[in-house]
Coordinates of N, CA, C and O in Angstrom, one line a residue:
X121 N 0.8 -1.2 0.0 CA 0.0 0.0 0.0 C 0.9 1.2 0.0 O 1.9 1.3 0.7
X122 N 0.5 2.2 -0.8 CA 1.3 3.4 -0.9 C 1.0 4.4 0.2 O -0.1 4.4 0.8
X123 N 2.0 5.2 0.6 CA 1.9 6.2 1.7 C 1.1 7.4 1.1 O 0.8 7.5 0.0
X124 N 1.0 8.4 2.0 CA 0.3 9.6 1.6 C 1.1 10.4 0.5 O 2.3 10.4 0.6
X125 N 0.3 10.9 -0.4 CA 1.0 11.7 -1.5 C 1.3 13.1 -1.0 O 0.7 13.5 0.0
X126 N 2.2 13.7 -1.7 CA 2.6 15.1 -1.3 C 2.0 16.1 -2.3 O 1.9 15.8 -3.5
X127 N 1.6 17.2 -1.8 CA 1.1 18.3 -2.7 C 1.8 19.6 -2.2 O 2.0 19.8 -1.0
X128 N 2.1 20.4 -3.2 CA 2.8 21.6 -2.9 C 1.7 22.7 -2.6 O 0.6 22.6 -3.0
X129 N 2.1 23.6 -1.7 CA 1.2 24.7 -1.3 C 1.9 25.8 -0.6 O 3.1 25.9 -0.7
X130 N 1.2 26.7 0.0 CA 1.8 27.8 0.7 C 2.6 27.3 1.8 O 2.2 26.5 2.6
X131 N 3.8 27.7 1.9 CA 4.7 27.3 3.0 C 5.3 26.0 2.9 O 5.8 25.4 3.9
X132 N 5.4 25.3 1.7 CA 6.0 24.1 1.6 C 5.1 23.0 1.2 O 4.0 23.2 0.8
X133 N 5.6 21.7 1.3 CA 4.7 20.6 0.8 C 3.7 20.3 1.9 O 3.9 20.4 3.1
X134 N 2.6 19.8 1.4 CA 1.4 19.5 2.3 C 1.1 18.0 2.1 O 1.1 17.5 1.0
X135 N 0.9 17.4 3.2 CA 0.5 16.0 3.1 C -1.0 15.8 3.0 O -1.7 16.4 3.8
X136 N -1.4 15.1 2.0 CA -2.8 14.9 1.8 C -3.4 13.9 2.8 O -4.6 13.8 3.0
X137 N -2.5 13.3 3.5 CA -2.9 12.4 4.6 C -3.6 13.1 5.7 O -4.5 12.6 6.3
X138 N -3.1 14.3 6.0 CA -3.7 15.1 7.1 C -5.0 15.8 6.6 O -5.8 16.3 7.4
X139 N -5.2 15.9 5.3 CA -6.4 16.4 4.8 C -6.5 17.9 4.9 O -5.5 18.6 5.0
X140 N -7.7 18.4 5.0 CA -8.0 19.8 5.0 C -7.4 20.6 6.2 O -6.9 21.7 6.1
X141 N -7.5 19.9 7.3 CA -7.0 20.6 8.6 C -5.5 20.7 8.5 O -4.9 21.7 8.9
X142 N -4.8 19.8 7.9 CA -3.3 19.9 7.8 C -2.9 21.0 6.9 O -2.0 21.8 7.1
X143 N -3.6 21.2 5.7 CA -3.4 22.3 4.8 C -3.7 23.6 5.5 O -3.0 24.6 5.3
X144 N -4.8 23.7 6.3 CA -5.1 24.9 6.9 C -4.1 25.3 7.9 O -3.7 26.5 8.0
X145 N -3.5 24.4 8.7 CA -2.4 24.7 9.6 C -1.2 25.3 9.0 O -0.7 26.3 9.4
X146 N -0.8 24.7 7.9 CA 0.4 25.2 7.2 C 0.1 26.6 6.6 O 0.9 27.5 6.7
X147 N -1.0 26.7 5.9 CA -1.4 28.0 5.3 C -1.5 29.1 6.4 O -1.1 30.2 6.3
X148 N -2.1 28.7 7.6 CA -2.3 29.7 8.7 C -0.9 30.1 9.2 O -0.7 31.3 9.5
X149 N 0.0 29.2 9.3 CA 1.4 29.5 9.8 C 2.0 30.5 8.8 O 2.6 31.5 9.2
X150 N 1.9 30.3 7.5 CA 2.5 31.2 6.5 C 1.8 32.6 6.6 O 2.5 33.6 6.5
X151 N 0.5 32.6 6.8 CA -0.2 33.9 6.9 C 0.3 34.7 8.2 O 0.5 35.9 8.2
X152 N 0.5 33.9 9.3 CA 1.0 34.5 10.5 C 2.4 35.1 10.3 O 2.7 36.1 10.9
X153 N 3.2 34.5 9.5 CA 4.6 35.0 9.2 C 4.5 36.3 8.4 O 5.2 37.3 8.6
X154 N 3.5 36.4 7.5 CA 3.3 37.6 6.7 C 2.7 38.7 7.5 O 3.0 39.9 7.2
X155 N 1.8 38.4 8.4 CA 1.1 39.4 9.2 C 1.3 39.2 10.7 O 0.5 38.6 11.3
X156 N 2.4 39.6 11.2 CA 2.7 39.4 12.6 C 1.7 40.3 13.4 O 1.0 41.2 12.9
X157 N 1.5 39.9 14.7 CA 0.6 40.6 15.6 C 0.9 42.1 15.6 O 2.1 42.5 15.8
X158 N -0.1 42.9 15.5 CA 0.1 44.3 15.5 C -0.5 44.9 16.8 O -1.7 44.8 17.0
X159 N 0.3 45.4 17.7 CA -0.3 45.8 19.0 C -1.2 47.0 18.9 O -2.0 47.2 19.8
X160 N -1.2 47.7 17.8 CA -2.1 48.8 17.6 C -3.3 48.5 16.9 O -4.1 49.4 16.6
X161 N -3.5 47.3 16.5 CA -4.7 46.9 15.7 C -5.9 47.0 16.6 O -5.9 46.8 17.8
X162 N -7.0 47.3 16.0 CA -8.3 47.6 16.8 C -8.7 46.4 17.6 O -9.2 46.6 18.7
X163 N -8.5 45.2 17.2 CA -8.9 44.0 17.9 C -7.8 43.4 18.8 O -8.0 42.3 19.3
X164 N -6.7 44.0 18.8 CA -5.6 43.4 19.6 C -6.0 43.5 21.1 O -6.6 44.5 21.6
X165 N -5.6 42.5 21.9 CA -5.9 42.5 23.3 C -5.1 43.6 24.0 O -3.9 43.6 23.9
X166 N -5.7 44.4 24.8 CA -5.0 45.4 25.6 C -4.3 44.8 26.8 O -4.8 43.8 27.3
X167 N -3.3 45.4 27.3 CA -2.6 44.9 28.5 C -3.4 45.3 29.7 O -3.3 46.4 30.2
X168 N -4.2 44.3 30.2 CA -5.0 44.6 31.4 C -4.9 43.6 32.4 O -4.5 42.5 32.2
X169 N -5.3 43.9 33.6 CA -5.4 43.0 34.7 C -6.8 42.4 34.7 O -7.8 43.2 34.6
X170 N -7.0 41.1 34.8 CA -8.3 40.6 34.7 C -8.7 40.4 33.3 O -8.0 40.5 32.3
X171 N -10.1 40.2 33.1 CA -10.6 40.0 31.8 C -11.5 41.1 31.3 O -12.1 41.0 30.2
X172 N -11.7 42.2 32.0 CA -12.6 43.2 31.6 C -12.0 44.6 31.8 O -11.2 44.8 32.8
X173 N -12.3 45.5 30.9 CA -11.8 46.8 31.0 C -12.8 47.7 30.2 O -13.6 47.2 29.5
X174 N -12.6 49.0 30.4 CA -13.5 50.0 29.7 C -12.7 51.2 29.3 O -11.7 51.6 30.0
X175 N -13.2 51.8 28.2 CA -12.6 53.0 27.7 C -13.2 54.2 28.5 O -14.4 54.4 28.5
X176 N -12.4 55.1 29.0 CA -12.8 56.3 29.7 C -13.4 57.3 28.8 O -14.2 58.2 29.2
X177 N -13.0 57.3 27.5 CA -13.5 58.3 26.5 C -14.8 58.0 25.9 O -15.7 58.8 25.9
X178 N -14.9 56.8 25.3 CA -16.2 56.5 24.6 C -17.0 55.4 25.2 O -18.1 55.1 24.7
X179 N -16.6 54.9 26.4 CA -17.4 54.0 27.2 C -17.5 52.6 26.6 O -18.4 51.8 26.9
X180 N -16.6 52.3 25.6 CA -16.6 50.9 25.1 C -16.0 50.0 26.1 O -15.2 50.3 26.9
X181 N -16.6 48.8 26.2 CA -16.2 47.8 27.2 C -15.5 46.6 26.5 O -15.9 46.1 25.4
X182 N -14.4 46.2 27.1 CA -13.6 45.1 26.5 C -13.8 43.8 27.4 O -13.6 43.8 28.6
X183 N -14.2 42.7 26.7 CA -14.1 41.4 27.3 C -13.2 40.6 26.4 O -12.9 41.1 25.3
X184 N -12.6 39.5 26.8 CA -11.6 38.9 26.0 C -12.0 38.8 24.5 O -13.0 38.2 24.2
X185 N -11.2 39.4 23.6 CA -11.3 39.3 22.2 C -12.6 40.0 21.7 O -13.1 39.8 20.6
X186 N -13.2 40.9 22.5 CA -14.5 41.5 22.0 C -14.6 42.9 22.7 O -14.5 43.0 23.9
X187 N -14.9 43.9 21.8 CA -15.3 45.2 22.3 C -16.8 45.4 22.0 O -17.3 45.0 21.0
X188 N -17.5 46.0 23.0 CA -18.9 46.3 22.7 C -19.4 47.5 23.5 O -18.6 48.0 24.4
X189 N -20.5 48.1 23.2 CA -21.1 49.2 23.9 C -22.3 48.8 24.7 O -23.2 48.1 24.2
X190 N -22.3 49.2 26.0 CA -23.5 48.9 26.8 C -23.4 49.9 28.0 O -22.6 49.7 28.9
X191 N -24.2 50.9 27.9 CA -24.1 52.0 28.9 C -24.4 51.6 30.3 O -23.8 52.0 31.3
X192 N -25.4 50.7 30.5 CA -25.7 50.2 31.8 C -24.6 49.4 32.4 O -24.2 49.5 33.6
X193 N -23.9 48.5 31.6 CA -22.8 47.7 32.0 C -21.6 48.7 32.3 O -20.9 48.5 33.3
X194 N -21.4 49.7 31.5 CA -20.4 50.7 31.7 C -20.5 51.3 33.1 O -19.5 51.5 33.8
X195 N -21.7 51.7 33.5 CA -22.0 52.4 34.8 C -21.6 51.5 35.9 O -21.0 51.9 36.9
X196 N -21.9 50.2 35.8 CA -21.5 49.2 36.9 C -20.0 49.1 36.9 O -19.4 49.0 38.0
X197 N -19.3 49.0 35.8 CA -17.9 48.8 35.8 C -17.2 50.0 36.2 O -16.1 49.9 36.9
X198 N -17.7 51.2 35.9 CA -17.1 52.5 36.3 C -17.1 52.6 37.9 O -16.2 53.3 38.5
X199 N -18.1 52.0 38.5 CA -18.2 52.1 40.0 C -17.3 51.1 40.7 O -17.0 51.3 41.9
X200 N -16.7 50.2 40.0 CA -15.8 49.2 40.5 C -14.4 49.6 40.3 O -13.9 49.7 39.2
X201 N -13.6 50.0 41.4 CA -12.3 50.5 41.2 C -11.3 49.4 40.8 O -10.2 49.8 40.4
X202 N -11.6 48.1 40.8 CA -10.7 47.1 40.4 C -10.7 46.8 38.9 O -9.8 46.2 38.4
X203 N -11.7 47.4 38.2 CA -11.8 47.2 36.7 C -10.8 48.2 36.1 O -10.8 49.3 36.4
X204 N -10.1 47.7 35.1 CA -9.1 48.5 34.4 C -9.7 49.6 33.6 O -10.6 49.3 32.8
X205 N -9.2 50.8 33.7 CA -9.6 51.9 32.8 C -8.5 52.1 31.8 O -7.3 52.0 32.1
X206 N -8.9 52.3 30.5 CA -7.9 52.5 29.5 C -8.5 53.4 28.4 O -9.7 53.8 28.4
X207 N -7.7 53.7 27.4 CA -8.2 54.4 26.2 C -8.2 53.3 25.1 O -7.2 52.7 24.8
X208 N -9.3 53.1 24.5 CA -9.5 52.1 23.5 C -8.7 52.4 22.2 O -8.4 53.6 22.0
X209 N -8.4 51.4 21.3 CA -7.6 51.7 20.1 C -8.3 52.7 19.2 O -7.6 53.5 18.5
X210 N -9.6 52.7 19.1 CA -10.3 53.7 18.2 C -10.1 55.1 18.8 O -9.9 56.1 18.0
X211 N -10.2 55.3 20.0 CA -10.0 56.7 20.6 C -8.5 57.1 20.4 O -8.3 58.3 20.1
X212 N -7.6 56.2 20.5 CA -6.2 56.5 20.2 C -6.0 56.9 18.8 O -5.3 57.8 18.5
X213 N -6.6 56.1 17.9 CA -6.5 56.4 16.5 C -7.1 57.8 16.1 O -6.5 58.5 15.3
X214 N -8.2 58.2 16.8 CA -8.8 59.5 16.5 C -7.8 60.6 17.0 O -7.6 61.6 16.4
X215 N -7.2 60.4 18.2 CA -6.3 61.3 18.8 C -5.1 61.5 17.9 O -4.6 62.6 17.7
X216 N -4.6 60.4 17.3 CA -3.4 60.4 16.4 C -3.8 60.7 15.0 O -2.9 60.8 14.1
X217 N -5.1 60.9 14.7 CA -5.6 61.1 13.3 C -5.0 60.0 12.4 O -4.6 60.2 11.3
X218 N -5.1 58.7 12.9 CA -4.7 57.6 12.1 C -6.0 56.9 11.5 O -6.5 56.0 12.1
X219 N -6.4 57.4 10.4 CA -7.7 57.0 9.8 C -7.4 56.0 8.7 O -6.3 56.0 8.0
X220 N -8.4 55.1 8.4 CA -8.3 54.1 7.4 C -9.2 54.3 6.2 O -9.3 53.5 5.3
X221 N -10.1 55.3 6.3 CA -11.1 55.5 5.3 C -11.3 57.0 5.1 O -11.2 57.8 6.0
X222 N -11.5 57.4 3.8 CA -11.7 58.8 3.5 C -12.8 58.9 2.5 O -12.7 58.3 1.4
X223 N -13.9 59.6 2.8 CA -15.0 59.8 2.0 C -15.2 61.2 1.6 O -15.3 62.1 2.5
X224 N -15.1 61.5 0.3 CA -15.3 62.9 -0.2 C -16.7 63.0 -0.8 O -17.0 62.3 -1.7
X225 N -17.4 63.9 -0.3 CA -18.8 64.1 -0.8 C -18.8 65.5 -1.5 O -18.5 66.5 -0.9
X226 N -19.2 65.4 -2.8 CA -19.3 66.6 -3.6 C -20.8 66.9 -3.8 O -21.5 66.2 -4.4
X227 N -21.2 68.1 -3.2 CA -22.6 68.4 -3.2 C -23.0 69.4 -4.3 O -24.1 69.9 -4.2
X228 N -22.2 69.6 -5.3 CA -22.6 70.5 -6.4 C -23.9 70.0 -7.0 O -24.1 68.9 -7.5
X229 N -25.0 70.9 -6.9 CA -26.3 70.5 -7.3 C -27.1 69.8 -6.3 O -28.3 69.5 -6.5
X230 N -26.5 69.4 -5.2 CA -27.2 68.7 -4.1 C -27.2 69.4 -2.8 O -27.5 68.8 -1.7
X231 N -27.0 70.7 -2.8 CA -26.9 71.5 -1.6 C -28.2 71.5 -0.8 O -28.1 71.5 0.4
X232 N -29.3 71.4 -1.5 CA -30.6 71.4 -0.7 C -30.7 70.1 0.1 O -31.6 70.1 1.0
X233 N -29.9 69.1 -0.2 CA -30.0 67.8 0.6 C -28.9 67.8 1.7 O -28.7 66.7 2.2
X234 N -28.2 68.9 1.9 CA -27.1 68.9 2.8 C -27.4 68.2 4.2 O -26.7 67.3 4.6
X235 N -28.5 68.7 4.8 CA -28.8 68.1 6.2 C -29.2 66.6 6.1 O -28.8 65.8 6.9
X236 N -29.9 66.3 5.0 CA -30.3 64.9 4.9 C -29.1 64.0 4.6 O -29.0 62.9 5.1
X237 N -28.1 64.5 3.9 CA -26.9 63.7 3.6 C -26.1 63.5 4.9 O -25.7 62.4 5.2
X238 N -26.0 64.5 5.7 CA -25.3 64.4 7.0 C -26.0 63.5 8.0 O -25.4 62.6 8.7
X239 N -27.4 63.5 8.0 CA -28.2 62.6 8.8 C -28.0 61.2 8.4 O -27.8 60.3 9.2
X240 N -27.9 60.9 7.1 CA -27.7 59.6 6.5 C -26.3 59.1 7.0 O -26.2 57.9 7.5
X241 N -25.3 59.9 6.9 CA -23.9 59.5 7.4 C -23.9 59.2 8.9 O -23.4 58.1 9.3
X242 N -24.5 60.1 9.7 CA -24.4 59.8 11.1 C -25.3 58.7 11.6 O -25.0 57.9 12.5
X243 N -26.4 58.5 10.9 CA -27.3 57.3 11.2 C -26.6 56.0 10.9 O -26.7 55.0 11.7
X244 N -25.9 55.9 9.8 CA -25.2 54.7 9.4 C -24.0 54.5 10.4 O -23.7 53.4 10.8
X245 N -23.4 55.6 10.8 CA -22.3 55.4 11.8 C -22.9 54.8 13.1 O -22.3 53.9 13.7
X246 N -24.0 55.3 13.6 CA -24.6 54.8 14.8 C -25.0 53.4 14.7 O -24.8 52.6 15.6
X247 N -25.6 53.0 13.5 CA -26.0 51.6 13.3 C -24.7 50.7 13.3 O -24.7 49.7 14.0
X248 N -23.7 51.1 12.6 CA -22.5 50.3 12.6 C -21.8 50.2 13.9 O -21.3 49.2 14.3
X249 N -21.8 51.3 14.6 CA -21.1 51.4 15.9 C -21.8 50.5 17.0 O -21.2 50.0 17.9
X250 N -23.1 50.3 16.9 CA -23.8 49.5 17.8 C -23.4 48.0 17.7 O -23.4 47.3 18.7
X251 N -22.9 47.6 16.6 CA -22.3 46.3 16.4 C -20.8 46.2 16.7 O -20.4 45.3 17.3
X252 N -20.1 47.2 16.2 CA -18.7 47.3 16.4 C -18.2 48.7 16.8 O -18.3 49.6 16.0
X253 N -17.8 48.9 18.1 CA -17.5 50.2 18.6 C -16.3 50.9 17.8 O -16.2 52.1 17.9
X254 N -15.6 50.1 17.0 CA -14.5 50.7 16.2 C -14.9 51.2 14.8 O -14.1 51.8 14.1
X255 N -16.2 51.0 14.5 CA -16.7 51.6 13.2 C -17.2 53.0 13.5 O -18.3 53.2 13.9
X256 N -16.2 53.9 13.4 CA -16.5 55.3 13.8 C -16.0 56.3 12.8 O -15.1 56.0 12.0
X257 N -16.7 57.5 12.9 CA -16.2 58.6 12.1 C -15.1 59.3 13.0 O -15.4 59.7 14.1
X258 N -13.9 59.5 12.4 CA -12.9 60.2 13.2 C -12.9 61.7 13.1 O -12.7 62.4 14.0
X259 N -13.2 62.1 11.9 CA -13.2 63.6 11.6 C -14.2 63.9 10.5 O -14.2 63.1 9.5
X260 N -14.9 65.0 10.6 CA -15.8 65.4 9.5 C -15.5 66.9 9.3 O -15.6 67.7 10.2
X261 N -15.1 67.3 8.0 CA -14.9 68.6 7.7 C -16.0 69.1 6.7 O -16.0 68.5 5.6
X262 N -16.8 70.0 7.1 CA -17.9 70.4 6.3 C -17.6 71.8 5.7 O -17.5 72.8 6.4
X263 N -17.4 71.9 4.3 CA -17.1 73.1 3.7 C -18.3 73.6 2.8 O -18.1 74.3 1.8
X264 N -19.5 73.1 3.1 CA -20.6 73.5 2.3 C -20.8 72.7 1.1 O -21.6 71.7 1.1
X265 N -20.1 73.0 0.0 CA -20.2 72.3 -1.3 C -19.5 71.0 -1.3 O -19.7 70.1 -2.1
X266 N -18.5 70.8 -0.3 CA -17.8 69.6 -0.2 C -17.7 69.2 1.3 O -17.5 70.0 2.1
X267 N -17.8 67.9 1.5 CA -17.7 67.4 2.9 C -16.7 66.3 2.8 O -16.7 65.4 2.0
X268 N -15.7 66.3 3.8 CA -14.8 65.2 3.9 C -15.0 64.4 5.2 O -15.0 65.1 6.3
X269 N -15.2 63.1 5.1 CA -15.4 62.3 6.3 C -14.3 61.3 6.4 O -14.0 60.5 5.4
X270 N -13.6 61.3 7.5 CA -12.5 60.4 7.7 C -13.0 59.3 8.7 O -13.6 59.7 9.8
X271 N -12.8 58.1 8.4 CA -13.3 57.0 9.2 C -12.2 56.1 9.7 O -11.1 56.1 9.1
X272 N -12.5 55.4 10.8 CA -11.5 54.5 11.3 C -11.4 53.2 10.6 O -10.5 52.4 10.8
X273 N -12.4 52.9 9.8 CA -12.4 51.6 9.1 C -12.7 51.9 7.6 O -13.5 52.7 7.2
X274 N -11.9 51.2 6.7 CA -12.2 51.3 5.3 C -13.6 50.8 4.9 O -14.2 51.3 4.0
X275 N -14.1 49.9 5.6 CA -15.4 49.3 5.3 C -16.5 50.3 5.6 O -17.5 50.3 4.9
X276 N -16.4 51.1 6.6 CA -17.4 52.1 6.9 C -17.4 53.2 5.8 O -18.5 53.5 5.4
X277 N -16.3 53.6 5.4 CA -16.2 54.6 4.3 C -16.9 54.0 3.0 O -17.7 54.7 2.3
X278 N -16.6 52.7 2.7 CA -17.2 52.1 1.6 C -18.7 51.9 1.7 O -19.4 52.2 0.7
X279 N -19.2 51.5 2.9 CA -20.6 51.4 3.1 C -21.3 52.7 3.0 O -22.4 52.8 2.5
X280 N -20.7 53.8 3.6 CA -21.3 55.1 3.5 C -21.5 55.6 2.1 O -22.6 56.1 1.7
X281 N -20.5 55.4 1.2 CA -20.6 55.7 -0.2 C -21.7 55.0 -0.9 O -22.5 55.5 -1.6
X282 N -21.8 53.7 -0.6 CA -22.8 52.8 -1.2 C -24.2 53.2 -0.8 O -25.2 53.3 -1.5
X283 N -24.3 53.6 0.5 CA -25.6 54.0 1.1 C -26.1 55.3 0.5 O -27.3 55.5 0.1
X284 N -25.2 56.2 0.3 CA -25.5 57.5 -0.3 C -25.9 57.4 -1.7 O -26.9 58.0 -2.2
X285 N -25.2 56.5 -2.5 CA -25.6 56.3 -3.9 C -27.0 55.7 -3.9 O -27.8 56.0 -4.8
X286 N -27.3 54.8 -3.0 CA -28.6 54.1 -3.0 C -29.7 55.1 -2.6 O -30.8 55.1 -3.2
X287 N -29.4 56.0 -1.7 CA -30.4 56.9 -1.2 C -30.7 58.1 -2.1 O -31.8 58.4 -2.3
X288 N -29.6 58.6 -2.8 CA -29.8 59.7 -3.7 C -29.5 59.3 -5.1 O -28.4 59.1 -5.6
X289 N -30.6 59.0 -5.8 CA -30.6 58.5 -7.2 C -29.9 59.6 -8.1 O -30.1 60.8 -7.8
X290 N -29.2 59.1 -9.1 CA -28.5 60.1 -10.0 C -27.1 60.4 -9.5 O -26.5 61.2 -10.1
X291 N -26.7 59.8 -8.4 CA -25.4 60.0 -7.9 C -24.5 58.7 -8.2 O -25.1 57.7 -8.4
X292 N -23.2 58.9 -8.0 CA -22.4 57.7 -8.3 C -21.3 57.7 -7.3 O -21.0 58.7 -6.6
X293 N -20.6 56.5 -7.1 CA -19.5 56.3 -6.2 C -18.3 55.9 -7.0 O -18.4 54.9 -7.8
X294 N -17.2 56.5 -6.8 CA -15.9 56.0 -7.3 C -15.0 55.6 -6.2 O -14.8 56.4 -5.2
X295 N -14.4 54.4 -6.3 CA -13.7 53.8 -5.2 C -12.2 53.6 -5.5 O -11.9 53.1 -6.6
X296 N -11.4 54.1 -4.6 CA -10.0 53.8 -4.7 C -9.6 52.8 -3.6 O -9.1 53.3 -2.6
X297 N -10.0 51.6 -3.7 CA -9.9 50.6 -2.7 C -9.9 49.2 -3.3 O -10.7 48.9 -4.1
X298 N -8.9 48.4 -2.9 CA -8.9 47.0 -3.3 C -8.9 46.2 -2.1 O -8.4 46.5 -1.1
X299 N -9.5 45.0 -2.2 CA -9.6 44.1 -1.1 C -8.1 43.8 -0.6 O -7.2 43.6 -1.3
X300 N -8.0 43.8 0.7 CA -6.7 43.6 1.3 C -6.0 44.9 1.7 O -5.0 44.9 2.5
X301 N -6.4 46.0 1.1 CA -5.8 47.3 1.4 C -6.3 47.7 2.8 O -7.4 47.4 3.2
X302 N -5.5 48.6 3.5 CA -5.8 49.1 4.8 C -6.4 50.5 4.7 O -6.8 51.0 5.7
X303 N -6.5 51.0 3.5 CA -7.0 52.4 3.4 C -7.9 52.5 2.2 O -7.6 51.9 1.1
X304 N -9.1 53.1 2.3 CA -10.0 53.3 1.2 C -10.3 54.8 1.0 O -10.5 55.5 2.0
X305 N -10.3 55.2 -0.3 CA -10.6 56.6 -0.6 C -11.8 56.5 -1.5 O -11.8 55.9 -2.6
X306 N -13.0 57.1 -1.1 CA -14.2 57.0 -1.8 C -14.7 58.4 -2.2 O -14.6 59.3 -1.4
X307 N -15.2 58.5 -3.4 CA -15.7 59.8 -3.9 C -17.2 59.6 -4.2 O -17.5 58.7 -5.0
X308 N -18.1 60.5 -3.7 CA -19.5 60.4 -4.0 C -20.0 61.7 -4.5 O -19.6 62.8 -4.0
X309 N -20.9 61.7 -5.4 CA -21.6 62.9 -5.9 C -22.2 62.6 -7.3 O -22.4 61.5 -7.7
X310 N -22.5 63.7 -8.0 CA -23.0 63.5 -9.4 C -21.9 63.0 -10.2 O -20.8 63.5 -10.1
X311 N -22.2 62.0 -11.0 CA -21.1 61.3 -11.8 C -20.2 62.2 -12.6 O -19.0 62.1 -12.6
X312 N -20.8 63.2 -13.3 CA -20.0 64.0 -14.2 C -19.1 64.9 -13.4 O -18.0 65.4 -13.9
X313 N -19.4 65.2 -12.1 CA -18.6 66.1 -11.3 C -17.5 65.3 -10.6 O -16.4 65.9 -10.4
X314 N -17.7 64.1 -10.3 CA -16.7 63.2 -9.7 C -15.5 63.0 -10.7 O -14.4 63.0 -10.3
X315 N -15.8 62.8 -11.9 CA -14.8 62.4 -12.9 C -13.9 63.6 -13.3 O -12.8 63.4 -13.9
X316 N -14.2 64.8 -12.8 CA -13.3 66.0 -13.1 C -12.1 65.9 -12.3 O -12.1 65.5 -11.2

């Protein structure tokens, strides 16, 4: 009887005897070498005593491998002096202006919808933030005919552009973002004005 055959793959030869799990372990090891742990990443575990902490700025609560928002739980944790207080990665990113998404809104011909456009942007941020506290707007610069929105996540910038296109018919979105990139630049407005 023949032994297991060899197949080449990421990180060297893979034994088909181990099957899918064996291939996944080798590929995972190779990916880990390419992307080492980043201590400033949004989901990186903060250095804390115990398993719970909270952000003093935005009231986000950390449990192992998970950040969430719950104001009632925050009030209980804030009253306990043994719970670690810290500044969450998203608040640090805002302070350092380390943004991952940029949304340019050109309102030429759409000025009458100015307030509705901003309401759409902030409502989507609130909806996204209820699921993930790091889906936030870091900075918004309103110049009347143009609005620039900087986000902490490239996905939020991309979603905001798509939502505005869907909400305001006759507008278009141009994206400077490829999967795997850490930064997205999105342009929204009337199609003929964006292309200029």
